[in-house]
mmCIF file of C-alpha atoms in Angstrom:
data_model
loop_
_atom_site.group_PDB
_atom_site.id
_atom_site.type_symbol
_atom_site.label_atom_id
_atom_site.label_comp_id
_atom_site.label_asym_id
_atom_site.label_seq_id
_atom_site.Cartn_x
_atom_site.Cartn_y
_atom_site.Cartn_z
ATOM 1 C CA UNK A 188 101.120 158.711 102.016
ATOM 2 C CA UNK A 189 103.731 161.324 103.556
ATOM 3 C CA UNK A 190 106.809 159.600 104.486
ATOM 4 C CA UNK A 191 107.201 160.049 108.463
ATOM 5 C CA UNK A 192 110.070 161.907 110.263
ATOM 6 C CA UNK A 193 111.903 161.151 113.649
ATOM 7 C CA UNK A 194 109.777 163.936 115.206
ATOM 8 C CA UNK A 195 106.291 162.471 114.561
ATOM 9 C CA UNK A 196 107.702 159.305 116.000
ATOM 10 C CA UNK A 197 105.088 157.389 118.007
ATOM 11 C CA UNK A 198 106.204 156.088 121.569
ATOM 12 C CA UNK A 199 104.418 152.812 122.848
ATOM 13 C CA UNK A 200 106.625 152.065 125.696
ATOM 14 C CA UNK A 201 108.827 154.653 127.848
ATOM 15 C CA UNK A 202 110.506 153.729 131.449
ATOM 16 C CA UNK A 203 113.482 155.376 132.726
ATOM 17 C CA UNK A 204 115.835 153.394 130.521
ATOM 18 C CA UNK A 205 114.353 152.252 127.249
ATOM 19 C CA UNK A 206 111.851 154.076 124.511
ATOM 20 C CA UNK A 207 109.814 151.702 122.222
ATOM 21 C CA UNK A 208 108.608 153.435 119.183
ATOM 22 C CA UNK A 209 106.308 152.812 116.421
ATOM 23 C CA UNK A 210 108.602 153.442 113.426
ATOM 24 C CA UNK A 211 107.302 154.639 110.279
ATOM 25 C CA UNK A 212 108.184 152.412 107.051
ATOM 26 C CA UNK A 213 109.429 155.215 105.557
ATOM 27 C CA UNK A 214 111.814 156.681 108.279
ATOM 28 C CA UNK A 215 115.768 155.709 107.869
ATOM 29 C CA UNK A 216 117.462 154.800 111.489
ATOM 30 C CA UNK A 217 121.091 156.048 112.292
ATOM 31 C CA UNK A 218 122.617 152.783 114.040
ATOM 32 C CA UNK A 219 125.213 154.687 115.733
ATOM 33 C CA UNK A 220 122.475 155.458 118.621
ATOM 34 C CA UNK A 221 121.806 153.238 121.055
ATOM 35 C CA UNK A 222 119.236 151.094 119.401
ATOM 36 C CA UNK A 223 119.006 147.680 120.816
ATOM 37 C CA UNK A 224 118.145 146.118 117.380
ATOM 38 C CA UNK A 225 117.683 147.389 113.950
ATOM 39 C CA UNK A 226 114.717 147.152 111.185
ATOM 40 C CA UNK A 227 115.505 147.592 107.696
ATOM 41 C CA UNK A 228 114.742 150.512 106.123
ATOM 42 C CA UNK A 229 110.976 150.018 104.610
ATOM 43 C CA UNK A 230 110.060 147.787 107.528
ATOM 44 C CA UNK A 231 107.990 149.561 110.203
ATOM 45 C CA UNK A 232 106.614 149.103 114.142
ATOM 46 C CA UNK A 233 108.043 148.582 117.295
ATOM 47 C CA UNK A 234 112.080 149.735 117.855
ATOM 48 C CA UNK A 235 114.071 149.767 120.858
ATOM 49 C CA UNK A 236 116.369 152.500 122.500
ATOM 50 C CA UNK A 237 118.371 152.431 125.364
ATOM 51 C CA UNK A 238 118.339 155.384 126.867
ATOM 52 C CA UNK A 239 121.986 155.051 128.661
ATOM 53 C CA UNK A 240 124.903 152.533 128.387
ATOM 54 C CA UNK A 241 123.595 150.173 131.344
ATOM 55 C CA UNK A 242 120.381 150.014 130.008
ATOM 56 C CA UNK A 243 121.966 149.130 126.329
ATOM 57 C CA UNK A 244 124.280 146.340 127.722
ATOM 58 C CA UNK A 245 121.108 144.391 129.366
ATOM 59 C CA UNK A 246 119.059 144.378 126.491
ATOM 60 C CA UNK A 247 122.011 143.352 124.373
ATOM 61 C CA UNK A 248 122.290 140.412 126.446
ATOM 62 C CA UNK A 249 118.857 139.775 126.392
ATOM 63 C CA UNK A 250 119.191 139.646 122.938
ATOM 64 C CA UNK A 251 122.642 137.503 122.499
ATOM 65 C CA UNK A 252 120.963 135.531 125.120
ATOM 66 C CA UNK A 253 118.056 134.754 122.841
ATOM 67 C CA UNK A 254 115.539 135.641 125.617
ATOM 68 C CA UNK A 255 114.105 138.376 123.723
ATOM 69 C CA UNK A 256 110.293 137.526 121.989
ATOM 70 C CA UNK A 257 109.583 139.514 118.369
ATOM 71 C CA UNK A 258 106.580 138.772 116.372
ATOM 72 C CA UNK A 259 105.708 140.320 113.021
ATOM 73 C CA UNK A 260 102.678 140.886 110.724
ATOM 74 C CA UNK A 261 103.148 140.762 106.842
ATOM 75 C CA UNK A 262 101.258 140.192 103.897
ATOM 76 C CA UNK A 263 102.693 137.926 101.221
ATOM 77 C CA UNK A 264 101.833 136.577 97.988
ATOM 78 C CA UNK A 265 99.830 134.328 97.153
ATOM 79 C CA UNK A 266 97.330 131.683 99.827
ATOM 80 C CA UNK A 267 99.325 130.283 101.861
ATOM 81 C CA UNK A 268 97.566 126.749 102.620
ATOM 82 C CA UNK A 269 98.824 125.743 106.031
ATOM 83 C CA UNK A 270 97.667 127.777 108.697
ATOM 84 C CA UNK A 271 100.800 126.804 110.415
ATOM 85 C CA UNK A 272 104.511 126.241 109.921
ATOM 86 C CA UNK A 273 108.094 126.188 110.940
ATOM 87 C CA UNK A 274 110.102 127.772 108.398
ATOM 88 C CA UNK A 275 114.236 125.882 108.585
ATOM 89 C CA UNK A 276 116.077 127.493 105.481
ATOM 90 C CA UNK A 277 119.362 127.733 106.649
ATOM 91 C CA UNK A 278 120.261 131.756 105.663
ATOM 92 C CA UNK A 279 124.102 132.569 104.281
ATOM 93 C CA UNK A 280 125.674 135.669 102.785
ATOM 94 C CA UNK A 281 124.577 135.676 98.880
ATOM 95 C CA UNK A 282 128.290 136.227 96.822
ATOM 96 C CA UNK A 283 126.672 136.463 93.594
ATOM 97 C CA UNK A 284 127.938 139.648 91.949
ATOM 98 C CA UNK A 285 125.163 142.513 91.662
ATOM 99 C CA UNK A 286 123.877 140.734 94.572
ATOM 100 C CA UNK A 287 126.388 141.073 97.200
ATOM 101 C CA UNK A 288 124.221 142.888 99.360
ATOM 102 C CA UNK A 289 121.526 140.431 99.772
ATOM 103 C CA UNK A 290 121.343 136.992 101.511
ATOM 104 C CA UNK A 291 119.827 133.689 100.069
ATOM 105 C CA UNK A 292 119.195 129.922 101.555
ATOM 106 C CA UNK A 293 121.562 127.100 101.508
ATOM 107 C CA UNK A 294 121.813 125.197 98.051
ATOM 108 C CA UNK A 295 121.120 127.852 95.809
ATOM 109 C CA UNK A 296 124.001 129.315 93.959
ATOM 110 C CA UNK A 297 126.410 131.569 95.371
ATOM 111 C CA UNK A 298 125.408 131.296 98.967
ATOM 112 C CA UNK A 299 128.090 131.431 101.355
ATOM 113 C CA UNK A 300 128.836 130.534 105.404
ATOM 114 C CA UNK A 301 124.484 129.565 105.538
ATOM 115 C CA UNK A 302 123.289 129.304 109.358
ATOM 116 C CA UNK A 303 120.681 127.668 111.108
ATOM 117 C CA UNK A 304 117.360 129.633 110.970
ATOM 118 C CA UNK A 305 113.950 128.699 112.113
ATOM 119 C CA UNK A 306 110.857 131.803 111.617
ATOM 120 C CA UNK A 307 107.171 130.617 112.976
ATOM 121 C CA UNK A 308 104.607 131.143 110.960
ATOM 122 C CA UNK A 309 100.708 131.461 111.218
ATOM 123 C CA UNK A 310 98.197 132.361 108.514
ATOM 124 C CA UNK A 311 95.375 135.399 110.096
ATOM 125 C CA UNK A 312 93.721 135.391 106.828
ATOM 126 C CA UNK A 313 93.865 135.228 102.862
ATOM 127 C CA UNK A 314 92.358 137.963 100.392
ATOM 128 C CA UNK A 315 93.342 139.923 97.703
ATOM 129 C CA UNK A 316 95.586 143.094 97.406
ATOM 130 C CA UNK A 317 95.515 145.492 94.506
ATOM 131 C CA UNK A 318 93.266 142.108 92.900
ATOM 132 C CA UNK A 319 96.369 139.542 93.806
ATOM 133 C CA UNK A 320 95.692 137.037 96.219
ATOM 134 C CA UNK A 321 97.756 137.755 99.635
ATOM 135 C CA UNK A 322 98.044 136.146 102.756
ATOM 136 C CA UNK A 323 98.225 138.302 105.804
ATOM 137 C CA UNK A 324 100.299 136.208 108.225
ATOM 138 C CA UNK A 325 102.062 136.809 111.332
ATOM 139 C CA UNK A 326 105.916 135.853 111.881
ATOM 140 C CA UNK A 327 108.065 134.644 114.695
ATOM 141 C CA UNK A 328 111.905 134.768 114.089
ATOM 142 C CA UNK A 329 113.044 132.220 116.201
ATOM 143 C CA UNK A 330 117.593 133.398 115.361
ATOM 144 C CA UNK A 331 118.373 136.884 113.865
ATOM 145 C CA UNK A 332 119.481 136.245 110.609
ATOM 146 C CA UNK A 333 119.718 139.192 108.134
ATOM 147 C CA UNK A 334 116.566 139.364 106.038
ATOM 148 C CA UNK A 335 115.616 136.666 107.761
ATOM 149 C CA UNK A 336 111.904 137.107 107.584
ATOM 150 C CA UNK A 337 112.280 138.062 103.785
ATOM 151 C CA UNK A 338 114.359 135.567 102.968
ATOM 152 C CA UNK A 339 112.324 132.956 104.539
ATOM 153 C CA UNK A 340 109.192 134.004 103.128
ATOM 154 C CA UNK A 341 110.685 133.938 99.299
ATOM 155 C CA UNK A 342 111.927 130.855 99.705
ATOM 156 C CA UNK A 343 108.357 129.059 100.808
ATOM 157 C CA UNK A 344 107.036 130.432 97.047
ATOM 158 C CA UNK A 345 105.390 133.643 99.207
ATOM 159 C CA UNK A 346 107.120 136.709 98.799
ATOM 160 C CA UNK A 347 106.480 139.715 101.029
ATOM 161 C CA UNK A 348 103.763 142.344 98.886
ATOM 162 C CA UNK A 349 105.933 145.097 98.199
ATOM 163 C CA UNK A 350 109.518 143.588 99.058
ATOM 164 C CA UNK A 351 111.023 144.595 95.791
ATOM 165 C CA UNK A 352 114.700 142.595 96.913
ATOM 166 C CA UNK A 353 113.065 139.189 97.557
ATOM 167 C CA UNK A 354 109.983 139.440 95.631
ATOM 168 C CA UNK A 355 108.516 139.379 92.598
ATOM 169 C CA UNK A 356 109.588 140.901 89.656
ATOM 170 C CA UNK A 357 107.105 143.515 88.186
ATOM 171 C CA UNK A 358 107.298 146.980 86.842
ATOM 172 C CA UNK A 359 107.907 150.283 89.399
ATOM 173 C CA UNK A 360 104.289 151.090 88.523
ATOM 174 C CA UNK A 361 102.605 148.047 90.044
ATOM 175 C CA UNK A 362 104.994 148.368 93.080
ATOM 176 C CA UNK A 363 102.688 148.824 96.537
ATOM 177 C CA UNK A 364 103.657 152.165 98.128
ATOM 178 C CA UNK A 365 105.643 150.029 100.628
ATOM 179 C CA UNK A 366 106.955 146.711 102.070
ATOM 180 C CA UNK A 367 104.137 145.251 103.917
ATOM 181 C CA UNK A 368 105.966 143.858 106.984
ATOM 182 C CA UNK A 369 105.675 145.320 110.666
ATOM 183 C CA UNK A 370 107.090 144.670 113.955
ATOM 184 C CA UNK A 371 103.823 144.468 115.733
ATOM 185 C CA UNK A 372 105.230 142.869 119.199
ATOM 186 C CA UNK A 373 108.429 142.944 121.175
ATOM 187 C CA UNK A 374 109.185 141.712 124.751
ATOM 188 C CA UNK A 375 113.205 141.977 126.163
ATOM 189 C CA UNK A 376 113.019 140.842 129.783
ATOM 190 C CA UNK A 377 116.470 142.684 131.195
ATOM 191 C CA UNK A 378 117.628 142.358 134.480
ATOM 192 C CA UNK A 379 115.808 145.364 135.804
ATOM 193 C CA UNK A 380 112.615 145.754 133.908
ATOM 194 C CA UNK A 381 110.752 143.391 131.156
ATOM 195 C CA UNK A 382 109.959 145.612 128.489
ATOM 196 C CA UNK A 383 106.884 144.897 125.638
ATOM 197 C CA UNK A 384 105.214 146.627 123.356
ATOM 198 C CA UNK A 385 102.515 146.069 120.838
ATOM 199 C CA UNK A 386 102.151 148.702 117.824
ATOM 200 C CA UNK A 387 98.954 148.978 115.766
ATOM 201 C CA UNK A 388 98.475 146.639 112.860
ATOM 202 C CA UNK A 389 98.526 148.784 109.936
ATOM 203 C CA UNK A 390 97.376 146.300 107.173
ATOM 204 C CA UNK A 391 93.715 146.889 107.811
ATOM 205 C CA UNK A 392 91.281 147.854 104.887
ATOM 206 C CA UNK A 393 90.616 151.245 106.447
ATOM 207 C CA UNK A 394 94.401 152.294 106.338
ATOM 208 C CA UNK A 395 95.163 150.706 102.907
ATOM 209 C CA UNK A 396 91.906 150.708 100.766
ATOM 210 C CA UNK A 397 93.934 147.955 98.298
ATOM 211 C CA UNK A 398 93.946 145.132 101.007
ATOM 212 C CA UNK A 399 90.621 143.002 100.833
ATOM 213 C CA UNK A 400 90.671 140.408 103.083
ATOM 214 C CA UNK A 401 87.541 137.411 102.873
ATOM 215 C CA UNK A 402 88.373 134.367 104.814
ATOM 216 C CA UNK A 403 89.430 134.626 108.206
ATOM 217 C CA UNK A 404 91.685 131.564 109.473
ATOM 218 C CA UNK A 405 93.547 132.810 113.122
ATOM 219 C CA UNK A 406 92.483 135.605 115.432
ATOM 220 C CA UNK A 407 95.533 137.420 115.680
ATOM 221 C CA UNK A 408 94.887 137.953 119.640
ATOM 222 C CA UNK A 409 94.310 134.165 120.243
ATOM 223 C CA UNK A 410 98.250 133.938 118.905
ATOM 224 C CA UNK A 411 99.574 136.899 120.951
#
């Protein structure tokens, strides 16, 4: 796959004060702009800008607030057997050195300040990827830890496919071209508008020949 740019950015939501675009997993976003939240680096889908400073300080309440509504598809490893759950890991700073840039769940070793964090999650369907069994799932952060989603999804045994910070150890060769997570939904109700957005799922078998998926469990729009 080509990695994307900021031009062939796709917009799925435009008023006169915010943009919602459908950002590439391989596009890098300069904070310093007025982005009302941030997705790492290899995570793709829906990303909010503020298109002037009023605008930027009502969606950052929203946000501080807890008002605003994300949901995110993934695929991780391995069948995940309840088709629903509330993940409660509290999430701290990990101070283990080499790993000072990562975060990790209260008790292990090393993990420092840990907070409160719920994520929802609900099981769409299991299959294989690349001949591994995967579970594509879809994700509710409920607080806005770092990593959170990552971090929570390690910790239940399930790894995000292609998260090569949280997950499974393998060789660079067997590595997926990608992390397969995506910021599929996003609602901030501001003052003045409520903004939402859906982006296209893009783990489907005609986009990514290695995902096979056999047993459907959830609809994903009877959760949305």
């Amino acid at each position: 796959m080509e990695p994307g740019s900021v031009e062939n950015l796709c917009v799925v939501y435009r008023s006169r004060d915010f943009l919602v675009v459908n950002k590439h997993w391989d596009v890098r976003i300069d904070s310093k702009a007025w982005f009302c939240h941030q997705l790492d680096f290899s995570t793709s889908g829906a990303l909010c800008v503020a298109l002037n400073k009023a605008a930027a300080g009502s969606a950052y309440r929203c946000f501080k607030d807890r008002k605003v509504t994300k949901a995110y598809l993934a695929l991780v490893r391995g069948h995940v057997q309840e088709s629903r759950m509330t993940i409660s890991y509290a999430i701290g700073k990990n101070s283990t050195e080499g790993r000072t840039h990562t975060m990790c769940i209260e008790g292990t070793q090393g993990c420092e300040n840990p907070k409160p964090s719920l994520t929802e999650l609900m099981v769409l369907e299991h299959g294989l990827y690349a001949g591994d069994p995967v579970s594509k799932v879809l994700l509710q952060p409920l607080t806005g830890r770092t990593h959170q989603l990552r971090v929570h999804c390690s910790a239940l045994g399930h790894p995000i496919v292609g998260d090569q910070t949280y997950g499974q150890a393998s060789s660079q060769e067997d590595q997926p071209f990608r992390m397969m997570l995506h910021a599929f939904y996003l609602r901030i109700p501001t003052c003045t508008e409520c903004v939402e957005a859906y982006t296209p799922d893009p783990f489907v078998p005609t986009l990514d020949a290695c995902w096979s998926p056999h047993t459907l469990v959830q609809p994903l729009d009877e959760l949305v």
